[in-house]
CSV table of C-alpha atoms in Angstrom, one decimal:
chain,number,residue,atom,x,y,z
A,1,MET,CA,55.9,-20.7,-5.9
A,2,PRO,CA,53.9,-18.1,-3.9
A,3,LYS,CA,51.4,-19.1,-1.1
A,4,ARG,CA,47.8,-19.2,-2.1
A,5,SER,CA,45.4,-16.7,-0.4
A,6,CYS,CA,43.0,-17.6,2.5
A,7,PRO,CA,39.7,-18.7,1.1
A,8,PHE,CA,37.7,-17.7,4.2
A,9,GLY,CA,38.5,-13.9,4.2
A,10,ASP,CA,38.8,-11.6,7.1
A,11,GLY,CA,35.4,-12.4,8.6
A,12,ALA,CA,36.5,-15.9,9.9
A,13,PRO,CA,36.6,-16.2,13.7
A,14,LEU,CA,39.9,-16.8,15.4
A,15,GLN,CA,40.4,-20.4,16.3
A,16,LEU,CA,41.6,-20.0,19.8
A,17,LYS,CA,40.4,-21.5,23.0
A,18,THR,CA,37.9,-19.2,24.7
A,19,ARG,CA,37.7,-19.4,28.5
A,20,VAL,CA,34.1,-19.0,29.8
A,21,GLY,CA,34.1,-18.4,33.5
A,22,LEU,CA,31.6,-17.3,36.2
A,23,ARG,CA,32.1,-13.7,35.3
A,24,GLU,CA,31.1,-14.3,31.7
A,25,LEU,CA,28.2,-16.4,32.6
A,26,SER,CA,26.9,-13.9,35.1
A,27,ARG,CA,26.8,-11.3,32.4
A,28,GLY,CA,25.4,-13.5,29.7
A,29,VAL,CA,23.2,-16.6,29.5
A,30,ARG,CA,22.8,-17.3,33.2
A,31,ALA,CA,22.7,-13.7,34.4
A,32,GLU,CA,19.1,-13.7,35.7
A,33,GLU,CA,19.5,-17.1,37.4
A,34,LEU,CA,22.7,-16.2,39.2
A,35,ARG,CA,21.4,-12.8,40.3
A,36,ARG,CA,18.3,-14.5,41.8
A,37,GLU,CA,20.4,-17.1,43.6
A,38,ILE,CA,22.6,-14.4,45.1
A,39,PHE,CA,19.5,-12.4,46.1
A,40,GLU,CA,17.9,-15.4,47.8
A,41,ARG,CA,21.1,-16.4,49.7
A,42,THR,CA,21.5,-12.8,51.0
A,43,ARG,CA,17.9,-12.6,52.0
A,44,ARG,CA,18.1,-15.9,53.9
A,45,LEU,CA,21.2,-14.6,55.7
A,46,LEU,CA,19.5,-11.4,56.7
A,47,PHE,CA,16.4,-13.2,57.8
A,48,ARG,CA,18.4,-15.6,60.0
A,49,GLY,CA,20.2,-12.6,61.5
A,50,ALA,CA,17.0,-10.8,62.2
A,51,GLN,CA,15.5,-13.9,63.8
A,52,ALA,CA,18.6,-14.4,66.0
A,53,CYS,CA,18.3,-10.8,67.2
A,54,ALA,CA,14.6,-11.1,67.9
A,55,GLU,CA,15.0,-14.4,69.8
A,56,GLY,CA,17.6,-12.8,72.1
A,57,ALA,CA,20.6,-14.8,70.9
A,58,TRP,CA,22.9,-11.8,71.0
A,59,THR,CA,24.1,-10.4,74.3
A,60,PRO,CA,23.2,-6.9,75.3
A,61,LEU,CA,25.8,-4.1,75.6
A,62,PRO,CA,26.9,-3.1,79.1
A,63,ARG,CA,25.1,-0.1,80.5
A,64,PRO,CA,26.3,3.3,79.2
A,65,ALA,CA,27.9,6.0,81.4
A,66,ALA,CA,25.6,7.8,83.8
A,67,GLY,CA,25.7,11.0,81.7
A,68,ARG,CA,24.4,9.3,78.6
A,69,SER,CA,20.9,8.1,77.9
A,70,THR,CA,20.0,5.0,75.8
A,71,GLN,CA,16.2,5.7,76.0
A,72,PRO,CA,14.7,7.5,72.9
A,73,ASP,CA,12.7,9.9,75.1
A,74,GLY,CA,15.9,11.1,76.9
A,75,GLN,CA,15.3,9.4,80.2
A,76,GLY,CA,18.3,8.3,82.2
A,77,PRO,CA,19.5,4.7,82.9
A,78,ALA,CA,17.2,4.4,85.9
A,79,ALA,CA,14.1,4.7,83.7
A,80,GLY,CA,14.1,1.1,82.6
A,81,PRO,CA,16.1,-2.0,81.5
A,82,GLY,CA,16.5,-0.8,77.8
A,83,ARG,CA,18.3,-3.4,75.8
A,84,ARG,CA,20.9,-2.6,73.1
A,85,TRP,CA,22.4,-5.3,70.9
A,86,SER,CA,26.2,-5.4,70.6
A,87,GLY,CA,28.0,-5.3,67.3
A,88,GLN,CA,27.0,-5.6,63.7
A,89,LEU,CA,26.3,-8.8,62.0
A,90,ARG,CA,28.8,-9.7,59.3
A,91,ILE,CA,28.7,-12.4,56.7
A,92,GLY,CA,31.7,-14.7,57.1
A,93,HIS,CA,33.7,-16.5,54.4
A,94,ASP,CA,31.6,-19.6,54.8
A,95,GLY,CA,28.4,-17.6,54.3
A,96,ARG,CA,27.3,-17.7,58.0
A,97,LEU,CA,26.4,-14.7,60.1
A,98,LEU,CA,29.1,-13.6,62.5
A,99,ARG,CA,29.0,-11.2,65.3
A,100,SER,CA,32.1,-9.1,65.9
A,101,ALA,CA,33.4,-9.2,69.5
A,102,ALA,CA,32.5,-6.1,71.5
A,103,GLY,CA,36.1,-5.5,72.6
A,104,THR,CA,37.6,-5.7,69.2
A,105,GLU,CA,35.3,-3.1,67.5
A,106,MET,CA,36.8,0.0,69.2
A,107,VAL,CA,40.5,-1.1,68.9
A,108,PRO,CA,42.1,0.5,65.9
A,109,PRO,CA,44.4,-1.6,63.7
A,110,VAL,CA,48.1,-1.2,64.0
A,111,GLY,CA,49.4,1.9,62.3
A,112,VAL,CA,46.1,3.8,62.4
A,113,SER,CA,45.9,7.1,64.2
A,114,LYS,CA,44.3,6.9,67.6
A,115,ALA,CA,43.6,10.7,67.7
A,116,CYS,CA,40.2,12.1,67.9
A,117,SER,CA,38.9,13.1,64.4
A,118,SER,CA,37.4,16.4,65.7
A,119,CYS,CA,40.0,17.9,68.1
A,120,VAL,CA,43.0,15.7,67.2
A,121,ARG,CA,43.7,14.8,70.8
A,122,THR,CA,45.1,11.4,71.6
A,123,ALA,CA,43.7,11.2,75.1
A,124,ASP,CA,41.1,8.6,75.9
A,125,VAL,CA,39.8,7.8,72.5
A,126,LYS,CA,37.4,5.0,73.4
A,127,GLU,CA,34.5,5.4,71.0
A,128,ALA,CA,34.0,5.3,67.2
A,129,CYS,CA,31.4,7.2,65.2
A,130,SER,CA,28.6,4.9,64.2
A,131,GLN,CA,28.4,6.5,60.7
A,132,CYS,CA,32.0,7.1,59.6
A,133,ASP,CA,34.0,4.8,62.1
A,134,ARG,CA,36.3,7.6,63.0
A,135,PHE,CA,37.5,7.7,66.6
A,136,VAL,CA,36.2,10.4,68.9
A,137,CYS,CA,37.1,11.4,72.4
A,138,GLN,CA,34.5,11.7,75.2
A,139,SER,CA,34.2,15.5,74.9
A,140,CYS,CA,33.7,15.5,71.1
A,141,SER,CA,31.3,12.5,70.9
A,142,ARG,CA,27.5,13.1,70.7
A,143,LEU,CA,24.6,10.8,71.3
A,144,CYS,CA,22.0,11.0,68.5
A,145,SER,CA,18.5,11.6,69.8
A,146,CYS,CA,16.9,9.5,67.0
A,147,CYS,CA,18.9,6.3,67.0
A,148,ASN,CA,20.9,6.6,70.3
A,149,THR,CA,24.3,6.0,68.6
A,150,VAL,CA,27.5,7.8,69.2
A,151,THR,CA,28.4,10.3,66.4
A,152,CYS,CA,31.3,12.6,65.7
A,153,SER,CA,30.9,16.3,65.0
A,154,LEU,CA,31.3,15.7,61.2
A,155,CYS,CA,28.3,13.4,61.1
A,156,SER,CA,26.0,15.3,63.3
A,157,VAL,CA,24.4,18.7,63.5
A,158,ILE,CA,23.3,20.5,66.7
A,159,GLU,CA,19.8,21.9,66.3
A,160,PRO,CA,18.8,25.1,68.2
A,161,LEU,CA,16.9,23.0,70.7
A,162,GLY,CA,20.2,21.1,71.6
A,163,ARG,CA,19.2,17.8,70.1
A,164,CYS,CA,21.8,15.9,68.0
A,165,LEU,CA,20.3,15.0,64.6
A,166,LEU,CA,22.1,12.6,62.5
A,167,ILE,CA,22.8,13.3,58.8
A,168,ARG,CA,22.0,10.1,57.0
A,169,LEU,CA,24.8,10.1,54.4
A,170,ARG,CA,23.7,7.0,52.5
A,171,SER,CA,20.1,8.1,52.0
A,172,TRP,CA,21.4,11.6,51.1
A,173,GLU,CA,23.5,10.1,48.4
A,174,LYS,CA,20.6,8.0,47.1
A,175,LYS,CA,18.4,11.1,46.9
A,176,LYS,CA,21.1,13.0,45.2
A,177,ALA,CA,21.6,10.2,42.6
A,178,GLY,CA,17.8,10.1,42.1
A,179,GLY,CA,17.6,13.8,41.3
A,180,VAL,CA,16.0,15.1,44.6
A,181,GLU,CA,17.4,18.5,45.5
A,182,SER,CA,17.1,18.2,49.3
A,183,GLY,CA,19.9,16.3,50.9
A,184,ARG,CA,18.6,16.3,54.4
A,185,ASP,CA,17.0,13.1,55.8
A,186,TRP,CA,16.0,14.0,59.3
């Protein structure tokens, strides 16, 4: 005797277990609630970090070499006590703000080239570009006149007046994505 046909047709749903995880919830029913929670948590962390910097909880960097100026107006180190804060705040695995140690920032990981990104010399590579994190030697590094950070020749442009102007890559990409023709943010 032959089997009888299925009375439900092809439109019946499969009767399998469906796993609903955080990923599915964040895209569906609870999307707005989870996004708001993540936004609030990130905002709190950034606010706490800004408060810690403002209250002086972070130690200042040691004074720069005599040839370099940390003052925005180009004055030398004798001009004043100008304070710079060391390191970048990072969010740890437990959600707390962490400050990277000043000595470990400039040390490349094992297996990474210690050569200068501009002239490819391995001699005295002690600084990293603040924009692209490539290592630069003392002769190839430049100090930005706007934000007083060390930049490599790929991330900076020498103006006819001799000032180092930093190309803001992230804002350039945002403008480009937004349809603005000009990619310069100086």
